[in-house]
XYZ file of C-alpha atoms in Angstrom:
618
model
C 162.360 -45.549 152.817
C 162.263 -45.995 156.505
C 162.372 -42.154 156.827
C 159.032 -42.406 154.633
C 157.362 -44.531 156.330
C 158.272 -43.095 159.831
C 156.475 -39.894 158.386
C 153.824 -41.151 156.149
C 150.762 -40.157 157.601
C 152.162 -36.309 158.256
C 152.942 -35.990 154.518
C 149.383 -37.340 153.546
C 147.919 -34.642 156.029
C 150.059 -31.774 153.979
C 149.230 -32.770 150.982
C 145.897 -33.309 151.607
C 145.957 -29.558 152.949
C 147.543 -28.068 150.305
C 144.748 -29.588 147.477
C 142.366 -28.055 149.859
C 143.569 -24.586 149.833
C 143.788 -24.826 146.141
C 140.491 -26.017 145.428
C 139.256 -23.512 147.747
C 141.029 -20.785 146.038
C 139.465 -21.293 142.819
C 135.914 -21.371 143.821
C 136.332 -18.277 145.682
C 137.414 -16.186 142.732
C 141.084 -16.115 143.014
C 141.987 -13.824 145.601
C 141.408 -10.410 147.227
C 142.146 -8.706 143.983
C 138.826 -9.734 142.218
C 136.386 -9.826 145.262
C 135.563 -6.460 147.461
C 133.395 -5.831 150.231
C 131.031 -3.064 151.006
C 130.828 -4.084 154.406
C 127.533 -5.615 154.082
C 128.241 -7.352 150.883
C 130.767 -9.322 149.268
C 130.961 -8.532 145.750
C 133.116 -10.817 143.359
C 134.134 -10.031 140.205
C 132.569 -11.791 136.836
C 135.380 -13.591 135.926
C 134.194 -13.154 131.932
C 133.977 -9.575 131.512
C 136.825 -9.043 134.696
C 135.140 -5.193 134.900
C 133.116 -3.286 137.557
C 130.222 -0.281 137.001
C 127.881 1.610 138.726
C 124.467 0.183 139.183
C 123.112 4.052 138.879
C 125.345 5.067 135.585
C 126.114 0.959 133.748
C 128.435 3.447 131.150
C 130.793 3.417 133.712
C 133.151 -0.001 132.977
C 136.562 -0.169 135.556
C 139.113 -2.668 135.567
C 139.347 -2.354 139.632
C 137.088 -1.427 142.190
C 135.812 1.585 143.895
C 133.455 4.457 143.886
C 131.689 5.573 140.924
C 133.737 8.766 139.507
C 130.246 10.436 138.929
C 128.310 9.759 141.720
C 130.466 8.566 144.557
C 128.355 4.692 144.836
C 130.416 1.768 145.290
C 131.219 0.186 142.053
C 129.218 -3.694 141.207
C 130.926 -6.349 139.104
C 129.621 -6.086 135.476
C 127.959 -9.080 134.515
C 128.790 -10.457 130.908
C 125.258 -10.290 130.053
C 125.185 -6.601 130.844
C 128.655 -5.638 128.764
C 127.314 -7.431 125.370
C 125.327 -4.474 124.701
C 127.844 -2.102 123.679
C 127.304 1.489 125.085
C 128.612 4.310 123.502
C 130.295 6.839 125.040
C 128.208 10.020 124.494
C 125.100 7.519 125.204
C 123.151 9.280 128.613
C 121.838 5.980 130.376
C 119.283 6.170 132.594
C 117.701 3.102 134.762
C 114.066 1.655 134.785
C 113.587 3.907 138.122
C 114.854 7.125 136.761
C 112.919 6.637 134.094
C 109.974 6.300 135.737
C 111.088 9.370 138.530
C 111.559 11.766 136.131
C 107.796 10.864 134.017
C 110.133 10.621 130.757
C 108.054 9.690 127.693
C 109.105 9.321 124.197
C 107.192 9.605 120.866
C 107.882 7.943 117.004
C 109.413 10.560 114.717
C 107.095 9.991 111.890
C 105.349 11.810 108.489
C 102.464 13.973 108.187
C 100.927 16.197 106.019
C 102.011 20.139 106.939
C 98.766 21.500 108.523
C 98.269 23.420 111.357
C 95.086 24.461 112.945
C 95.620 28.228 113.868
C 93.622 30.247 116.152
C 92.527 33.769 115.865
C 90.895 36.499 117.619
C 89.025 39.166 115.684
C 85.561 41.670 115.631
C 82.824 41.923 113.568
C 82.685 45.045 111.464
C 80.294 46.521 108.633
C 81.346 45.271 105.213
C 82.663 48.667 103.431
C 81.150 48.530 100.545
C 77.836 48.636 102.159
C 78.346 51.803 103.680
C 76.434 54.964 102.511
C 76.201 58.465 103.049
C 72.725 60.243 102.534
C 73.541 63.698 101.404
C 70.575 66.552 100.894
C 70.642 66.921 96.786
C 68.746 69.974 97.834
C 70.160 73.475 100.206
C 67.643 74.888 102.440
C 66.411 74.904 106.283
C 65.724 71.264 107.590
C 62.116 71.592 108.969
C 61.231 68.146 110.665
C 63.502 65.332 111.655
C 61.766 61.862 110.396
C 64.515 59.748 111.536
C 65.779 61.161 115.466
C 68.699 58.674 116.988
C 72.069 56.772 115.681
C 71.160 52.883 115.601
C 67.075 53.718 114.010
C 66.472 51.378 111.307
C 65.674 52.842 107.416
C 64.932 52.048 104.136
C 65.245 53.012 100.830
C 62.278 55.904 99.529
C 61.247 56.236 103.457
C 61.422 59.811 104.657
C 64.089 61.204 106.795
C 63.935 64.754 106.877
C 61.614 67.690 105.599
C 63.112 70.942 104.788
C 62.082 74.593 103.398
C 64.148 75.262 100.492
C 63.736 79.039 98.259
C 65.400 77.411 95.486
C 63.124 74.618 95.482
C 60.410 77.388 95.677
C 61.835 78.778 92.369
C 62.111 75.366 90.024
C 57.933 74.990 91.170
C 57.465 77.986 89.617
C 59.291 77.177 86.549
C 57.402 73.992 86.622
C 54.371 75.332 86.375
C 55.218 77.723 83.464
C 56.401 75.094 81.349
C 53.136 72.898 82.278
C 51.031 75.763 80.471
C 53.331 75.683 77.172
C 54.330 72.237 77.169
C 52.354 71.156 73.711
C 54.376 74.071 72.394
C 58.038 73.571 74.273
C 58.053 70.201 75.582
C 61.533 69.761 75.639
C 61.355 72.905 78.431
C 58.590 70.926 80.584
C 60.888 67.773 79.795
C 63.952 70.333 81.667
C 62.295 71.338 84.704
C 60.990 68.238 85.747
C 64.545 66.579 85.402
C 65.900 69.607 87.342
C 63.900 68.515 90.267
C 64.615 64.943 89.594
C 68.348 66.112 89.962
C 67.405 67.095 93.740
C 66.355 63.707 94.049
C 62.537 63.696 93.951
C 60.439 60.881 92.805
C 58.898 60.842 90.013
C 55.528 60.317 92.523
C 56.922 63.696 94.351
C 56.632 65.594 90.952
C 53.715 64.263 90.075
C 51.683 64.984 93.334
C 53.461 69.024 92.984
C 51.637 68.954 89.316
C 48.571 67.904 90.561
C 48.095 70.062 92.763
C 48.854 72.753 90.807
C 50.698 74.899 93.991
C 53.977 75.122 95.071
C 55.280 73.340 97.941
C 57.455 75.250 100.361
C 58.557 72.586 101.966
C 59.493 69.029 100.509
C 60.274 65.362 101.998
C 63.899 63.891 101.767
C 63.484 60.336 100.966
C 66.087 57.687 101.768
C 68.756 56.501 99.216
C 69.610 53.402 101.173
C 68.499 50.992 103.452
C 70.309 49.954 106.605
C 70.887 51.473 110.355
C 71.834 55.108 110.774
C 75.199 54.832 112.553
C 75.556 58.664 112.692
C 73.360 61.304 112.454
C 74.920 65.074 111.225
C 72.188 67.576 111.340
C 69.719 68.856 114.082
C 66.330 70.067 113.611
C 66.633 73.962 112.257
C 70.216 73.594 110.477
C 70.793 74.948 107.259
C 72.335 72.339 104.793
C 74.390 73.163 101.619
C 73.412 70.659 98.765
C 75.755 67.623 99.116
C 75.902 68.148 102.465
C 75.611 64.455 104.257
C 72.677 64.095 106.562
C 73.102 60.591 108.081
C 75.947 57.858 107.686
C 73.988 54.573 107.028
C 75.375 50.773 107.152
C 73.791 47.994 105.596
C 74.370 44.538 107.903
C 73.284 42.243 105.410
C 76.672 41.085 104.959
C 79.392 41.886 107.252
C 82.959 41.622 107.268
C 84.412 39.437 110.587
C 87.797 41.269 110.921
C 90.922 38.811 112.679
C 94.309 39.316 113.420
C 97.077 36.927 112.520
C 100.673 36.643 113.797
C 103.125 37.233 111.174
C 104.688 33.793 111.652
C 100.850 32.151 111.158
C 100.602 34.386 108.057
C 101.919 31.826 105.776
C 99.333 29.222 106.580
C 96.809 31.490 105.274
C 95.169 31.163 102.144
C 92.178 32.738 99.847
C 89.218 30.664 100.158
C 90.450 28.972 103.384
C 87.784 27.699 105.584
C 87.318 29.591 108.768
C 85.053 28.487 111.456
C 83.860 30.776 114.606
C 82.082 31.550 117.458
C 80.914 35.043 118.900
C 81.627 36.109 122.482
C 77.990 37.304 122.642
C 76.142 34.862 120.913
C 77.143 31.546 123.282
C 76.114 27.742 121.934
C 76.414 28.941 117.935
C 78.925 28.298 115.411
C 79.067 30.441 112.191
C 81.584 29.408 108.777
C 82.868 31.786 106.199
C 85.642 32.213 103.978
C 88.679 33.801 104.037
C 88.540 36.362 101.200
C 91.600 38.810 102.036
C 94.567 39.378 103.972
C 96.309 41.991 104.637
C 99.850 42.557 102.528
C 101.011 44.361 105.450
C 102.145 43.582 108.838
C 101.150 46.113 111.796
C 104.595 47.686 112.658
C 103.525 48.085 116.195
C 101.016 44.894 116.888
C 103.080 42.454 114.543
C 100.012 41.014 113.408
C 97.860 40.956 109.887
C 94.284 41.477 109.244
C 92.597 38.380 107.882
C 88.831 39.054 106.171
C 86.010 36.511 106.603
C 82.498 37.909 104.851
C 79.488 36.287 106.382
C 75.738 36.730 105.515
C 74.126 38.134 107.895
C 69.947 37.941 107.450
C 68.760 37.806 110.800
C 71.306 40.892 111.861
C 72.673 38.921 114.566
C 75.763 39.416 114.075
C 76.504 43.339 114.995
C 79.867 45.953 114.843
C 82.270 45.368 117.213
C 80.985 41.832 118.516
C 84.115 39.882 119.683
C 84.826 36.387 117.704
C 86.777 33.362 118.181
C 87.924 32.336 114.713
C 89.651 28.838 114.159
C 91.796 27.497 110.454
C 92.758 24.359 110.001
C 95.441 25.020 107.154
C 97.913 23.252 105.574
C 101.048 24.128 103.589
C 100.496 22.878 99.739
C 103.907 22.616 98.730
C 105.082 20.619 101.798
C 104.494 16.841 101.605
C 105.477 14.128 104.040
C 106.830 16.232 106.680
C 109.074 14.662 109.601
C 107.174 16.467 112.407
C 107.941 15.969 116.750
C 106.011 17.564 119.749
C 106.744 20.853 120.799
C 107.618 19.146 124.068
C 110.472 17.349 122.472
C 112.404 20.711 121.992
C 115.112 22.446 123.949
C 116.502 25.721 122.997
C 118.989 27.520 123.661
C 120.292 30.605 121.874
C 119.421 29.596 118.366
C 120.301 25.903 118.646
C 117.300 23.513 118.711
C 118.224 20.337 120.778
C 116.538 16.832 121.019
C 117.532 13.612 122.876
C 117.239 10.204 120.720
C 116.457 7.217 122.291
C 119.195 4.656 120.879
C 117.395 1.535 120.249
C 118.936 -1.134 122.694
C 117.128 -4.172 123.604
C 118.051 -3.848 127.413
C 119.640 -0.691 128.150
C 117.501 2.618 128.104
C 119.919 5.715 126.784
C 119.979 8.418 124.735
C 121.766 10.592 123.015
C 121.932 14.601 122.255
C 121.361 15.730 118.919
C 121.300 19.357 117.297
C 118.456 19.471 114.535
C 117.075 22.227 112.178
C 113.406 23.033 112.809
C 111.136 24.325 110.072
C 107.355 25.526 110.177
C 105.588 26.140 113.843
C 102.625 23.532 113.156
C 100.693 24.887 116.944
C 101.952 21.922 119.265
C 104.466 20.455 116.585
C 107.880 21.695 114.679
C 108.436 20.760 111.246
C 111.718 19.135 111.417
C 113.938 20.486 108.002
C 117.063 18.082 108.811
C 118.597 16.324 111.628
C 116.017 13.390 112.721
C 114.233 10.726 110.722
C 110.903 9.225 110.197
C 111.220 5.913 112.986
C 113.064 7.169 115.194
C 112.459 8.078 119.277
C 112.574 11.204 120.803
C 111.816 11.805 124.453
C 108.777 14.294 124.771
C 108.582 14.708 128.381
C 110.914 14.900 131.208
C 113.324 16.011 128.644
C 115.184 18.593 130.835
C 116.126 15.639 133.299
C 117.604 13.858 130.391
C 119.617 17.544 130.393
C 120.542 17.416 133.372
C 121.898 14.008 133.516
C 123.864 15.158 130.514
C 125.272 17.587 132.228
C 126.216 15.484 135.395
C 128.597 13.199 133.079
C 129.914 15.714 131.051
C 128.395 15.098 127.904
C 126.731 17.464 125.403
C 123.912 18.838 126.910
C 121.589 22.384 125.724
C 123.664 24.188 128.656
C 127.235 22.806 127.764
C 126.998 22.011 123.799
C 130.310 21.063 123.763
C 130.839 18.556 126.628
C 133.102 18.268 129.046
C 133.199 17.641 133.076
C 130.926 18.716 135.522
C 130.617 19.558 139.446
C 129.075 16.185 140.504
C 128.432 14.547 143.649
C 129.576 16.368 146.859
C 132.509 17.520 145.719
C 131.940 21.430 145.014
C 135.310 22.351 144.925
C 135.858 25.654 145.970
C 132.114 27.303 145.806
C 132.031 30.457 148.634
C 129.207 29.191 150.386
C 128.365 33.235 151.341
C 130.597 33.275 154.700
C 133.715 33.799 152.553
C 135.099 30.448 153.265
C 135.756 27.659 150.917
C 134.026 24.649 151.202
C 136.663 22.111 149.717
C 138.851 22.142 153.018
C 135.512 21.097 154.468
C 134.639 18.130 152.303
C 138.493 17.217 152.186
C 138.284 16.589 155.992
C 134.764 14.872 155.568
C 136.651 11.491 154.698
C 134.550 9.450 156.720
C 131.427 9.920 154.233
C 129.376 6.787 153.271
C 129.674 6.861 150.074
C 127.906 3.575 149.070
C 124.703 5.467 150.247
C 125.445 8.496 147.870
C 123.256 9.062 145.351
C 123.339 10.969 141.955
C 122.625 14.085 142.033
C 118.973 14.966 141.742
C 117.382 16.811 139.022
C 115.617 20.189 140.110
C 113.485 19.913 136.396
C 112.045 16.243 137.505
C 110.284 18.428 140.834
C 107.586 20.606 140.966
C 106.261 20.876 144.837
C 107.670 23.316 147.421
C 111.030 22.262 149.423
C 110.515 23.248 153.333
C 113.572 25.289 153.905
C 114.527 27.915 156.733
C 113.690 31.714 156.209
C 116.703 32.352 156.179
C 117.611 30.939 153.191
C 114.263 31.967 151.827
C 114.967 35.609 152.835
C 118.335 35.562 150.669
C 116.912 33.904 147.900
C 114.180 36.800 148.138
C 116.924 39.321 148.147
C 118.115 37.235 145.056
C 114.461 37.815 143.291
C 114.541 41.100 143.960
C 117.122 42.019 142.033
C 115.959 39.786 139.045
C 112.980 41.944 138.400
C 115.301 44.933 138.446
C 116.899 43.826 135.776
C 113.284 42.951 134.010
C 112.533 46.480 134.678
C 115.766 47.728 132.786
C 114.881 45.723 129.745
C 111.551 46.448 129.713
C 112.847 50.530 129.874
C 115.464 49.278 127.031
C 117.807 49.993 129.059
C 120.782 47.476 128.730
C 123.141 49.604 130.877
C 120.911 49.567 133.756
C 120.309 45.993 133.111
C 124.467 44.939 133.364
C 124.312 46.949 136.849
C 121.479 45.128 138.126
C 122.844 41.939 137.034
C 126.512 42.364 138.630
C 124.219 42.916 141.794
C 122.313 39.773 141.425
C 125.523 38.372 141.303
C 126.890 39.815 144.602
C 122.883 38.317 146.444
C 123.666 35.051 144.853
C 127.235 34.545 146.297
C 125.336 35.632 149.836
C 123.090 32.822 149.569
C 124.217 30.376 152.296
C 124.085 26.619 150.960
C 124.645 25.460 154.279
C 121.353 26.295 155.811
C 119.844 23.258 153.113
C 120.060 20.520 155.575
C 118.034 18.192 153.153
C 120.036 16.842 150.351
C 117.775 16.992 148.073
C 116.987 20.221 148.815
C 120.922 20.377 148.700
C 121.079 19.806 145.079
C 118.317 21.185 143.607
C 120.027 25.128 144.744
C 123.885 23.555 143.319
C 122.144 22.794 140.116
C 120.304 25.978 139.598
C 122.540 28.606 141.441
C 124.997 27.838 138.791
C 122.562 28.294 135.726
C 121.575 31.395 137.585
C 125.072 32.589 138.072
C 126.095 31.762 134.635
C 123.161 33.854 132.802
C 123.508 36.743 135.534
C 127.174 36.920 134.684
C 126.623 36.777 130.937
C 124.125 39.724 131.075
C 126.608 41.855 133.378
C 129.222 41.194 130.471
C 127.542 42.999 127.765
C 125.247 46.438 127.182
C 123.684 44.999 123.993
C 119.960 44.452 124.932
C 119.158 41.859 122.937
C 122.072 39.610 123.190
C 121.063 40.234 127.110
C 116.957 39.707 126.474
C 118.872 36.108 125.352
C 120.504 35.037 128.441
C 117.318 36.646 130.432
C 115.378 33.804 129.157
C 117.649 31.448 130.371
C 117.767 33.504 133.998
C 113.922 33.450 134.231
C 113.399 29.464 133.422
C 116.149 28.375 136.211
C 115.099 31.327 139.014
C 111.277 30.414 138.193
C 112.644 26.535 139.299
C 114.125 27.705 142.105
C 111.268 30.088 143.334
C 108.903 26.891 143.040
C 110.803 24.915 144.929
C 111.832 26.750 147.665
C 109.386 29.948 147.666
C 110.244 34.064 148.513
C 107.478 34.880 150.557
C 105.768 36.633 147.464
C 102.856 35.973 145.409
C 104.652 35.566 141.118
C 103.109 35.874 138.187
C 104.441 33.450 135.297
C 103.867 35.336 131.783
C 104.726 34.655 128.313
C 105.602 36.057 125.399
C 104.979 33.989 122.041
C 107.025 36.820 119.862
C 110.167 36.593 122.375
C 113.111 34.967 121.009
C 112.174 35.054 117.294
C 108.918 33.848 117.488
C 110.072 30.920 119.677
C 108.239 32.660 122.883
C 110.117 33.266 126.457
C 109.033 32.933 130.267
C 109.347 36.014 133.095
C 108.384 36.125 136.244
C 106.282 39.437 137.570
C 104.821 40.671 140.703
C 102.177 42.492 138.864
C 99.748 41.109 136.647
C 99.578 43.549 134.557
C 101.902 43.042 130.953
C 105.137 45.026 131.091
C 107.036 42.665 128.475
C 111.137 42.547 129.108
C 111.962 40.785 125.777
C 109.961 43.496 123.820
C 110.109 46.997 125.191
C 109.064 49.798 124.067
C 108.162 48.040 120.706
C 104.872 45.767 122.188
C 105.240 46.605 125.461
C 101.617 44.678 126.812
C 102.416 41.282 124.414
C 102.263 38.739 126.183
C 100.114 36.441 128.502
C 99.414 35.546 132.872
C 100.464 31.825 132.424
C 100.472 30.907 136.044
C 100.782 32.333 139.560
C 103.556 31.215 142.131
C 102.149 31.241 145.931
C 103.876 32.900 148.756
């Protein structure tokens, strides 16, 4: 007791320390294994949810701290109120920013009627059964010309020609005979005045030759027909045969307004569907008619059906060969509360259609990859036959950055279907940057990188102006280019040997393009992103000698190189064309130097199809 008392004070000191430390302790978290610093921030971690993520990918959820195992960032605690909205694992979550970055918009899945307004291009034309041939019922010597150029204007009983005929001579003569006995043989007067009303004169003709009582050596054609002469046969002085045609007339009255319809806009088109167009010539008026045939067969070389509009045509404005803009709205009878999305909404690849739904969270924005079956082309929307439902979201724009961050965590995406990891961050492994040397000693010794100011990778399909960039690297990427429209050349020849060759030499350029001259880092990973899409379709094409199954992976080649020539340029003026027909119907990208349509995807078969969709500057 003494003892105590000697040391009171010392033991009210210790204690009084040791209540301090352990009140202090448990406001600070607990130790150094739930708090971390960043080395401007302390971070502690939510005692509720006792987890950590990444503030640029919140699917990321790690019991301990650290970098981000997609992006390299320094991990955040999770907050409990961000882990109560469950995530699923093939979910691609994106942030408010990204969102906005990469101009992603979304549209409701919803129900329509199936109609589709379908444009067509066509001509005027004469309507066939209002063409005539004037034929001389009569042989002799043509004598005068009435009617002298192609385009002169007749009508029926006016004179066109006047010609000196022997045999008309001859049935005068017996004419004349018969006159004189006629009380006695009527029935032979009755004869010879139907022979010459066999030759086609009037009854006014034969009555003016009676009259006069003398025979006519020469006698007036009149005209069968009215209309416009579009071709005239005979010159003054010609001997014609009987039957033989004089003039080929067309009456305009009516005319046909021929168009052309793609096969797959064929089954849109109905008898008695309205059609609404405009000529070329005729600027500020809109003429309506209806469609009253189309063609059971499809052109074998132009892919395309004639469609028939008939059209009155009083004031004859409307004249052979005029150009016309012809538009259908149309609709499918037997399809009824269609689930329809935007063109936009689409990614393809191969024969796989692929959409991303938005999952419907209240705070978190994701979405996930889904394969669907499309039906009808409606113009700018797909008929959906299974696969999405009426309510739901689908992103409509910025969808290939969706893709791409897909393809960053290894999930499904339209160029991995099945999953998997991905070359992320800075790590490329062991790429041959183009001086033979591996890069992963490089980035091994690098182990001083910041990595808290890493960011994920960027998306080349979220960027559309030009990346400044040495021309050097432009000069390789040129050589790159180069090659690529040798192998549009082969397929446009047919030629899928010559295509392999040119792409196994596209493939030697590409490993010669040096990565290290792309100082910027964005410019950094826009080329790692599409140098690998580029290698991947080159190598596929250099695998195989069958020209379609290569006119496949082509597309894919022209839609990344096309990125990566707007981006960082090849000292070339491109031309961007199209082909709607490519791809079965689904219609494909290539890039050309000349304007002019030499189509890769179709060959030899429709070798001009196709459209200048844009131009690439130097």
């Amino acid at each position: 007791m003494e003892y105590f008392q000697k040391y009171k004070n010392y033991f009210i000191a210790a204690g009084i320390l040791i209540v301090g430390i352990l009140i202090g302790s448990l406001f600070s978290g607990g130790g150094s294994e739930n708090s971390h610093k960043d080395g401007e921030h302390e971070y502690v971690q939510d005692p509720e949810t006792q987890l950590w993520t990444c503030s640029m990918h919140p699917q990321i959820k790690m019991e301990k701290p650290g970098n981000c195992p997609i992006c390299g960032m320094e991990l955040i605690p999770l907050e409990e109120s961000d882990a109560s909205e469950s995530i699923a694992s093939n979910e691609i979550v994106m942030t408010e920013e990204a969102i906005q970055l990469a101009n992603i918009q979304t549209t409701v899945v919803k129900e329509s009627d199936a109609a589709k307004e379908i444009h067509l291009l066509g001509r005027v034309k004469p309507d066939e059964r209002l063409l005539f041939s004037q034929v001389s019922h009569i042989p002799g010597r043509i004598e005068r010309l009435y009617v002298n150029f192609t385009g002169e204007k007749v009508y029926a009983g006016q004179k066109i020609v006047r010609i000196y005929s022997p045999e008309l001579i001859s049935a005068q003569k017996e004419l004349f005979e018969t006159i004189k006995s006629k009380e006695v043989y009527p029935q032979l007067y009755a004869a010879s005045r139907n022979k010459l009303k066999l030759w086609k004169l009037s009854d006014a003709q034969i009555d003016a030759i009676e009259k006069s009582g003398k025979v006519q050596e020469q006698i007036d054609i009149l005209s069968d027909h009215s209309g416009y002469v579009m071709q005239r046969n005979v010159e003054l002085g010609n001997y014609i045969m009987e039957g033989q045609t004089l003039f080929e007339i067309a009456n305009l009255s009516t005319v046909w307004v021929m168009f052309e319809a793609y096969e797959s806009d064929i089954p849109w088109i109905n008898i008695d569907d309205k059609v609404t167009f405009a000529i070329q010539a005729l600027p500020g008026k809109t003429f309506a008619g209806k469609v009253t045939y189309v063609d059971p067969f499809v052109s074998s070389s132009t892919r395309v059906a004639k469609v028939r509009v008939e059209v009155k045509n009083p004031n004859n404005k409307l004249l052979p060969e005029m150009y016309a803009n012809g538009r259908i709205t149309a609709e499918m009878s037997d399809v009824e509360d269609a689930i329809i999305i935007p063109k936009s909404s689409v990614l393809w690849t191969g024969k796989r259609a692929v959409v991303y739904v938005k999952v419907p969270h209240e705070r978190t924005i994701s979405f996930v990859f889904r394969e669907i079956e499309l039906g009808a082309d409606m113009g700018d929307y797909y008929i959906v036959e299974s696969g999405l439902e009426a309510g739901e979201v689908v992103a409509t724009n910025g969808v290939f950055r969706i893709d791409a961050s897909a393809q960053l965590v290894g999930q499904k995406s339209m160029m991995n279907p099945e999953g998997g990891a991905v070359m992320t961050g800075h790590n490329h492994g062991a790429m041959d940057m183009g001086d033979g040397n591996s890069t992963k000693g490089a980035m091994d010794d690098d182990s001083s990188m910041d990595h808290s100011k890493m960011e994920t990778k960027t998306d080349h399909s979220a960027m559309d102006g030009r990346l400044k960039v040495s021309e050097t690297f432009k000069g390789q990427l040129e050589n790159v280019f180069d090659t690529y429209l040798s192998i549009k050349d082969a397929l446009v020849k047919d030629n899928g040997n010559m295509a392999k060759t040119q792409a196994a030499a596209l493939l030697d350029f590409l490993a010669k393009v040096d990565m290290k001259l792309l100082t910027d880092h964005g410019a950094h990973d826009h080329w790692m992103t599409i140098s690998k899409e580029i290698k991947s379709s080159s190598k596929s094409i250099s695998e195989t000698a069958d020209i379609e199954e290569q006119r496949g992976h082509f597309k894919h080649l022209s839609a990344h190189l096309s990125k990566g020539v707007r981006l960082f340029g090849v000292n070339q003026k491109i031309y961007e064309q199209f082909c709607p027909m490519a791809d079965n119907n689904k219609g494909a990208y290539w890039l050309s130097l000349e304007e002019a349509i030499q189509n890769p995807y179709m060959g030899g078969k429709m070798l001009t199809c196709g459209t200048t969709e844009s131009t690439i500057d130097q």
